[in-house]
Coordinates of C-alpha atoms in Angstrom, one line a residue:
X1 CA -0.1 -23.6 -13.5
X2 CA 3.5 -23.6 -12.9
X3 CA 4.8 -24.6 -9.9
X4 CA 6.1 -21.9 -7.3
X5 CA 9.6 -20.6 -6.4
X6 CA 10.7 -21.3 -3.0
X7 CA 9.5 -18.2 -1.4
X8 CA 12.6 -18.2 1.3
X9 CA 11.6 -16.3 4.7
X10 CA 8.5 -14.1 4.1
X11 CA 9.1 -11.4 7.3
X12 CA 5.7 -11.0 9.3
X13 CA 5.9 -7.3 10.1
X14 CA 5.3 -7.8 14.2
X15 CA 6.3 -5.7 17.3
X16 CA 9.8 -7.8 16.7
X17 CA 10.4 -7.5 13.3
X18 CA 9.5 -3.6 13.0
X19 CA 12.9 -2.1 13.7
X20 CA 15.0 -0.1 11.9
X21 CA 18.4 -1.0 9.9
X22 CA 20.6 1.6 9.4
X23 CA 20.9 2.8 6.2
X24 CA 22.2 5.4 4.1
X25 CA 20.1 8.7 3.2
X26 CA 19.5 9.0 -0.5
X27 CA 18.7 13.1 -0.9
X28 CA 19.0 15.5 -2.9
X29 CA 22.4 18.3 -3.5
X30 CA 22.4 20.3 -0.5
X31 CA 21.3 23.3 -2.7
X32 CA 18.0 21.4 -3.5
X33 CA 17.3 19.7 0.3
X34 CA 18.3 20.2 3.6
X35 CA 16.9 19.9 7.1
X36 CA 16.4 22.5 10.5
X37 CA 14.8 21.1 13.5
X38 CA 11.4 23.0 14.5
X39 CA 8.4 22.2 16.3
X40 CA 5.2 20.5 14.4
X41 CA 2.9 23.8 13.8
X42 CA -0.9 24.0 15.4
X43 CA -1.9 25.0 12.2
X44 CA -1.2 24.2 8.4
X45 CA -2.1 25.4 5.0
X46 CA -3.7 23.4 2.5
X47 CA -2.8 19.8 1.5
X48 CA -4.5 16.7 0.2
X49 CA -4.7 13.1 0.8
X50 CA -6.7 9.8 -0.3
X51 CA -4.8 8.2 2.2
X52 CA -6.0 7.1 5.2
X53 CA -5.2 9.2 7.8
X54 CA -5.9 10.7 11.3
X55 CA -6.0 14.1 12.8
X56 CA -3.8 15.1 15.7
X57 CA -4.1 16.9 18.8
X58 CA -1.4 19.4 17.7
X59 CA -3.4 19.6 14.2
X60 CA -1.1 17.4 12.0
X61 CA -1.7 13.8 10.7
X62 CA -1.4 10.6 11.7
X63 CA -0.6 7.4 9.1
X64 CA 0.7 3.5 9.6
X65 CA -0.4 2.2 6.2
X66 CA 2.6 2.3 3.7
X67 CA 1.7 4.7 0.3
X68 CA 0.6 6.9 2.3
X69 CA 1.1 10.8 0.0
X70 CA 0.1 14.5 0.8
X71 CA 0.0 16.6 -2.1
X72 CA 0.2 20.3 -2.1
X73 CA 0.5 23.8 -4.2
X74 CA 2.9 26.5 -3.8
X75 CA 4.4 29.8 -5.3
X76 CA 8.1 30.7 -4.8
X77 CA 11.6 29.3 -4.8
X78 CA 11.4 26.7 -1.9
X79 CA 9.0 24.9 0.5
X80 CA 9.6 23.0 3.7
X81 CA 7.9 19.7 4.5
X82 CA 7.1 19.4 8.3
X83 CA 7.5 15.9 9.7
X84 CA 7.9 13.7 12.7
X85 CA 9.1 10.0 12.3
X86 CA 12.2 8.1 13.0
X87 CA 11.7 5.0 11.2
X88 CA 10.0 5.3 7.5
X89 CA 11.7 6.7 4.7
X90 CA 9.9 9.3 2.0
X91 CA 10.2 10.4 -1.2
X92 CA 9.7 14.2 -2.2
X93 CA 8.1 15.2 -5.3
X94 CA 8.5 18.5 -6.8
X95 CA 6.6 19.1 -10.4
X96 CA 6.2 15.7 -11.0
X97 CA 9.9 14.5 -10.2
X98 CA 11.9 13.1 -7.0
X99 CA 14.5 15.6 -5.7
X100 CA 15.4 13.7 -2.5
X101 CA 14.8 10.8 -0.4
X102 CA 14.2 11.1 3.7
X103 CA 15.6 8.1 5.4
X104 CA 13.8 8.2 9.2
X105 CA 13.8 11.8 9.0
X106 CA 12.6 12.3 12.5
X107 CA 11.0 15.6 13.8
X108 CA 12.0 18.0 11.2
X109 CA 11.4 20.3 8.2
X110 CA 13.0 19.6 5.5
X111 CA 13.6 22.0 2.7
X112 CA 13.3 21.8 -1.1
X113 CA 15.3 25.3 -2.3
X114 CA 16.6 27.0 -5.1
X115 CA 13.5 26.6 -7.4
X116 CA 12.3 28.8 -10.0
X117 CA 10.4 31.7 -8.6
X118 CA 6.6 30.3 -9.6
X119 CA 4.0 27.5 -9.2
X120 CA 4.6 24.1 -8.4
X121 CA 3.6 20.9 -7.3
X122 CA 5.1 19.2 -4.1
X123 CA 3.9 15.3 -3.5
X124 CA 5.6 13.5 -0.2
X125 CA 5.2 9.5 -0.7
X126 CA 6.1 7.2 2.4
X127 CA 7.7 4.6 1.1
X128 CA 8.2 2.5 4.0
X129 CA 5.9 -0.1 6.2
X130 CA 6.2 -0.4 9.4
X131 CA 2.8 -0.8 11.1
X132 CA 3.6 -0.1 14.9
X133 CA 5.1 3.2 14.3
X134 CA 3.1 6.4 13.6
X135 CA 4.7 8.7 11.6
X136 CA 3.2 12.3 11.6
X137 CA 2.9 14.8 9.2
X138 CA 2.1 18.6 10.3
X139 CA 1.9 20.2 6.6
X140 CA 4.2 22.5 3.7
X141 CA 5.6 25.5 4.3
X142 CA 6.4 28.1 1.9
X143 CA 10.2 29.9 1.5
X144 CA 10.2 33.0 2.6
X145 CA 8.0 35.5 0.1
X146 CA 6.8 32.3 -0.8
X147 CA 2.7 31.4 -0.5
X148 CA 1.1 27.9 0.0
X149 CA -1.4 27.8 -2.5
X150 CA -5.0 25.6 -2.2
X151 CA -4.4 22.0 -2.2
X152 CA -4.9 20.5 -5.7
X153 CA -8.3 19.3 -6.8
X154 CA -9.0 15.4 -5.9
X155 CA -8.8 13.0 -8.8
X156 CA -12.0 11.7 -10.5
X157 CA -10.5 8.0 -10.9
X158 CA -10.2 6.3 -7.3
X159 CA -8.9 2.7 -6.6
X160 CA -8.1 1.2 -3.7
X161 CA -5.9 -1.7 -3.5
X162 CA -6.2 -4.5 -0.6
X163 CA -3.3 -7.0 0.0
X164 CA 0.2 -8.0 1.8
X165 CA 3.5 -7.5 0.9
X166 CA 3.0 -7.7 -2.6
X167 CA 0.7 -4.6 -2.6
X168 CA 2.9 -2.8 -0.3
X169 CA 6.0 -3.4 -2.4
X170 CA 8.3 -5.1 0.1
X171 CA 11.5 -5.6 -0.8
X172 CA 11.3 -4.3 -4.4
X173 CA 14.4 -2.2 -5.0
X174 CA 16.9 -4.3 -3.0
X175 CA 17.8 -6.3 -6.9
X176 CA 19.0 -9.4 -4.7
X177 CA 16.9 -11.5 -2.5
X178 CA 19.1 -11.4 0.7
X179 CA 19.0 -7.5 1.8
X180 CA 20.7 -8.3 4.8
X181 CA 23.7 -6.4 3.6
X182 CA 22.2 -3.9 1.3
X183 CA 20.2 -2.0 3.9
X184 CA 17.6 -4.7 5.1
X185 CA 13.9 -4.4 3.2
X186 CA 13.0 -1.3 5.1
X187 CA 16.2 0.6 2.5
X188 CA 15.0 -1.5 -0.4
X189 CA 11.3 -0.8 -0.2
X190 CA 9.1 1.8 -1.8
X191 CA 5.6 1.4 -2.4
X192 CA 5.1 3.9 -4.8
X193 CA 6.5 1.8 -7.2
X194 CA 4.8 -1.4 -6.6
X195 CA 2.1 -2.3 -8.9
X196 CA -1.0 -0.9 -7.8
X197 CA 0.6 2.6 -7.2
X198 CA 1.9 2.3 -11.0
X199 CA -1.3 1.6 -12.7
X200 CA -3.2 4.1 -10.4
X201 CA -1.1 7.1 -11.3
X202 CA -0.9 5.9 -15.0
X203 CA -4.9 6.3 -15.0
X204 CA -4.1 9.5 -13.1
X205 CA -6.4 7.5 -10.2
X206 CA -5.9 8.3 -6.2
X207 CA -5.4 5.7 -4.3
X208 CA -5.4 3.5 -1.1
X209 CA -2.5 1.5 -1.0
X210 CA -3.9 -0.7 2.2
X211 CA -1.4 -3.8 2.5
X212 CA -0.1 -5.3 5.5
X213 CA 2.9 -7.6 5.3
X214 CA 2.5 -11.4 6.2
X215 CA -1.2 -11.3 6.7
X216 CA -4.0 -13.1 5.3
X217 CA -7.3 -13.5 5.2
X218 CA -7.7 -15.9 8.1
X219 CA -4.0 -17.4 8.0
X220 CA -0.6 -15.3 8.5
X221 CA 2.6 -16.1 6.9
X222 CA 3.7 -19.9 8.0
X223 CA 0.7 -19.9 10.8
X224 CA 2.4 -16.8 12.7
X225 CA 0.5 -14.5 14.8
X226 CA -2.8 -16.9 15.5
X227 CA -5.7 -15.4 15.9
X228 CA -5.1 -12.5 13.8
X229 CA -5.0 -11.6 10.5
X230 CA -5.6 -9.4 8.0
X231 CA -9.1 -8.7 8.5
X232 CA -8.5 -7.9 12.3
X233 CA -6.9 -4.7 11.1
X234 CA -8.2 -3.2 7.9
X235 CA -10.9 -0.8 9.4
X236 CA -8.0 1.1 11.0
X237 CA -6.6 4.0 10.4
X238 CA -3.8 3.5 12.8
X239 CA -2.8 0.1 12.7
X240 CA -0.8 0.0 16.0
X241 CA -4.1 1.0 18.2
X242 CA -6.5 -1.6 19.1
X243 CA -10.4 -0.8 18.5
X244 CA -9.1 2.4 16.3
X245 CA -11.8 2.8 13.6
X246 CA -11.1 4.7 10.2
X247 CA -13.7 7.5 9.2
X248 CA -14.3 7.0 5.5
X249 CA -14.2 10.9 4.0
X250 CA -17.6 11.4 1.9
X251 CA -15.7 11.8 -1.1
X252 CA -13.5 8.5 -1.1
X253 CA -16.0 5.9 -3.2
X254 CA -13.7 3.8 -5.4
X255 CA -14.5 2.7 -8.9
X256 CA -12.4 -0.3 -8.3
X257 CA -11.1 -1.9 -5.2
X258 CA -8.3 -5.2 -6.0
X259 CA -8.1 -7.7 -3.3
X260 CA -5.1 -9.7 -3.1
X261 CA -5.3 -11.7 -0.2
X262 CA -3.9 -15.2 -0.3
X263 CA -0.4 -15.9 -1.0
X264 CA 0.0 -16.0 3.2
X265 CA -2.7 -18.0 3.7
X266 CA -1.4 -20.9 1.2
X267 CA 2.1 -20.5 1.0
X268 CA 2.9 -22.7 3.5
X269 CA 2.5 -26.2 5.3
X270 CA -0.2 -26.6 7.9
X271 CA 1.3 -27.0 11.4
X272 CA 0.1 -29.0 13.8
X273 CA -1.9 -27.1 16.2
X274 CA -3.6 -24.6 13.7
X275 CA -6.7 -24.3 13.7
X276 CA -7.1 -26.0 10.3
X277 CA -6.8 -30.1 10.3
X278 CA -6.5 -29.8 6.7
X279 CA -5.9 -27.8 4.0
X280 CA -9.9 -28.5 2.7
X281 CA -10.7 -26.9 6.1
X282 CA -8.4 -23.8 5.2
X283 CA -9.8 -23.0 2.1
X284 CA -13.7 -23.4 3.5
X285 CA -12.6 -20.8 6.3
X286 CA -10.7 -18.7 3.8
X287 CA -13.8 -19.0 1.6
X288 CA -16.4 -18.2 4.4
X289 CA -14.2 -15.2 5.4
X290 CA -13.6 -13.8 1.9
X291 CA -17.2 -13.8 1.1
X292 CA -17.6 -11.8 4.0
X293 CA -14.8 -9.5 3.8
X294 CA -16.5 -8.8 0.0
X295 CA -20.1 -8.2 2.1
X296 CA -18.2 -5.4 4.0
X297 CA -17.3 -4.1 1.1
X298 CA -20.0 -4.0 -1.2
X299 CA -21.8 -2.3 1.3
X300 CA -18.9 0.5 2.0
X301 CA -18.7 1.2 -1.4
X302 CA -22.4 0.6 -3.3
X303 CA -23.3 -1.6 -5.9
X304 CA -21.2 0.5 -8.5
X305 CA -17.7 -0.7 -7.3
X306 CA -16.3 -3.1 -9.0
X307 CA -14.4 -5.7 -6.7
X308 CA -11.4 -7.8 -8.4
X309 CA -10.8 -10.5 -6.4
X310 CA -6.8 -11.4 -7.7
X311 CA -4.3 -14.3 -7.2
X312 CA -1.1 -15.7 -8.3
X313 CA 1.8 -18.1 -8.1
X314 CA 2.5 -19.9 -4.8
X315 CA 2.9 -24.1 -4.4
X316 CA 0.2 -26.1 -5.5
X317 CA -3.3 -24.5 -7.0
X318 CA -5.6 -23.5 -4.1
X319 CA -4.7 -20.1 -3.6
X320 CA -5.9 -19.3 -7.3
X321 CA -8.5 -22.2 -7.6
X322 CA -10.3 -21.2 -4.6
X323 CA -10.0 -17.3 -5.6
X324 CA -11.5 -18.1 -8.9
X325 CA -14.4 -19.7 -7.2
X326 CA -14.9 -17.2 -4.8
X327 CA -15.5 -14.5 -7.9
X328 CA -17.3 -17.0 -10.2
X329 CA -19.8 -17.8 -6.8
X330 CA -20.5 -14.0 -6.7
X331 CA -21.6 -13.8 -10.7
X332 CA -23.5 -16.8 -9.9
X333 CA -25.6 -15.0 -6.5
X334 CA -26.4 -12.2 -9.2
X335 CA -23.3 -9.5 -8.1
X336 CA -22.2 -9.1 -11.7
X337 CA -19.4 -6.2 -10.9
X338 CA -17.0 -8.7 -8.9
X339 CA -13.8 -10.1 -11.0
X340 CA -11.0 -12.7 -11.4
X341 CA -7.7 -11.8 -11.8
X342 CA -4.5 -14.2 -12.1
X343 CA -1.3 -12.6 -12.6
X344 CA 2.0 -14.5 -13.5
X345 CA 4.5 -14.1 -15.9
X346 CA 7.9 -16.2 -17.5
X347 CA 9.5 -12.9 -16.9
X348 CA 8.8 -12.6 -13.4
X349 CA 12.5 -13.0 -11.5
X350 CA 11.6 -12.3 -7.8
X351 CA 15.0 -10.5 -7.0
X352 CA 13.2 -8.3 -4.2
X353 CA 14.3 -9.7 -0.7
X354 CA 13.3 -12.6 0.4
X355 CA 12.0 -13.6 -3.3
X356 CA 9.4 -10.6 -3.7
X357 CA 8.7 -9.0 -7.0
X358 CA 11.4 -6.3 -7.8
X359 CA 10.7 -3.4 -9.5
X360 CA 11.0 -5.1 -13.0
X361 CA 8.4 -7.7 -11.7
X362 CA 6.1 -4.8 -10.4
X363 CA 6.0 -3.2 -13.9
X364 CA 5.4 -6.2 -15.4
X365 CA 2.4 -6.9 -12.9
X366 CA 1.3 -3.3 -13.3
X367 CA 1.0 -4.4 -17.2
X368 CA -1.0 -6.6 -16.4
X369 CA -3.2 -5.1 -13.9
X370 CA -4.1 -2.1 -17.1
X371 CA -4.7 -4.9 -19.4
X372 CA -7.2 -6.2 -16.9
X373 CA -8.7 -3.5 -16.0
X374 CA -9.3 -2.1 -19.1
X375 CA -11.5 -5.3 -20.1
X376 CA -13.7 -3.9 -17.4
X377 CA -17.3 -1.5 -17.6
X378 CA -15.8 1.0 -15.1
X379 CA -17.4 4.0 -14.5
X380 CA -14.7 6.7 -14.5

């Protein structure tokens, strides 16, 4: 294995580090996109999501994890999308293709006009992570003489991905590894096109796109935020509300779920005072807590799923070594649906901020994700 690239300052998305740069608003023409301020409605017409999300009071939604998208229907030559949030950025999607970009839109409805007067598709994507602020999301609205159509039919294929700031795609369109200038990583993120949202739409999967910057399994990013981690907030729905507990809709049982958990657990020196002596002591808590993250969910999900436990480069060899063992250790107890995958590649030039993959690396990774998963006896 070859030996990691300095990995520069990984940011630990905290309280602290959650606050906006200013940046500038990528949108559409003002014939295709504009924005009126209105109140959120009490009442919506039909969208979907496999996101995980949670109803309002007022009768919108409520979202922290990044990836987050509602799909919808309608018939006529616009449709407004009704939001409230001041800090993450979205991309809307009409038949298939972005028209605009909303940077921290705040409480507004933003219009899509000037369409052709018949069906289409409308996907909003939120592109952003920022786990302490709740962005809200009360619905589409049709043009006028217009119609919101029945929310499109859920997808067959379902994959959830598990991880940190790879999975959430931090970083990846910045194209230089100081963002400092070009709009900080909230601008120069968008996790719809890190890897995991690429291969799931090219198998024409929904997803969960469940990634929390700077966490780990049992260790966060250079031994910040002790005695937390990743596993502290993965049953949420909210991220930002303590003891908040994520009901699982009946019909979200993924085919595959891919772990990658790791790279902020061994990325960096032990420091005196953590509650691991010695790197053998990390990886038997890291292996101890992995096996029981996989418990959890094996039995969310049934005996069916198939669990990829994944890794790749960061200094030294225990982040993939012990991974590899981890999977090999299930096979062995008899739980024959639970993988391996490493992903690396010469190509690979870490040009998001702060030395992430950029979107070149992500497609290369997404390769390499089909390739893998392909190999696999998934039931789809």
């Amino acid at each position: 294995m070859r030996t990691a690239p300095h990995l520069s300052r990984r940011a630990l998305l905290t309280a602290a580090a959650a606050s906006v740069t200013a940046g500038v608003t990528v949108a559409a023409a003002p014939s295709q996109a504009s924005v009126a301020r209105r109140s959120l409605p009490s009442a919506f017409a039909g969208f979907r999501t496999a996101g995980r999300v949670k109803k309002a009071a007022d009768g919108s939604v409520q979202y922290t994890w990044p990836g987050i998208a509602f799909e919808g229907r309608f018939c006529g030559t616009g449709v407004g999308i009704v939001l409230d949030d001041s800090v993450n950025d979205y991309d809307v999607q009409i038949d298939g293709t972005t028209v605009s970009t909303l940077v921290t839109p705040g409480r507004t409805t933003s219009w899509v006009k000037d369409l052709a007067d018949t069906e289409h598709t409308v996907r909003l994507v939120k592109r952003t992570e920022c786990p302490w602020a709740v962005g809200r999301f009360g619905g589409f609205v049709a043009a006028r003489g217009g119609e919101i159509l029945p929310a499109p039919a859920a997808r067959s294929r379902q994959i959830e991905f598990i991880g940190d700031s790879f999975t959430a795609g931090y970083g990846n369109t910045s194209g230089t590894r100081d963002c400092s200038a070009n709009g900080g990583v909230d601008r120069n993120s968008n996790a719809s096109l890190a890897f995991g949202a690429l291969t799931a739409r090219k198998l024409d999967a929904d997803y969960q796109q469940n990634a929390f910057s700077g966490r780990g399994m049992v260790r966060n990013y250079n031994g910040g935020d002790p005695g937390t981690d990743y596993r502290t907030y993965y049953d949420r729905a909210l991220l930002n509300v303590v003891g908040d507990v994520w009901q699982k809709p009946r019909g979200w049982r993924p085919q595959v779920v891919v772990v990658g958990l790791g790279i902020n657990d061994f990325s960096t020196p032990l420091h005196p005072g953590e509650p691991w002596a010695t790197q053998s002591e990390l990886i038997a808590a890291y292996t101890s807590a992995y096996h029981g993250f996989l418990d959890k969910l094996r039995a969310r999900y049934g005996s069916r799923t198939f669990l990829v436990v994944s890794a790749t480069l960061v200094s030294g060899t225990a982040f993939a070594d012990t991974a590899q063992s981890i999977a090999r250790d299930r096979n062995a107890r008899g739980d024959d649906r639970v993988g391996y995958w490493y992903y690396d590649d010469p190509a690979l030039n870490r040009l998001g901020c702060d030395w992430h993959p950029s979107l070149r690396d992500h497609e290369i990774i997404s390769g390499l994700l089909d390739q893998y998963l392909a190999t696999l006896p998934l039931d789809w």
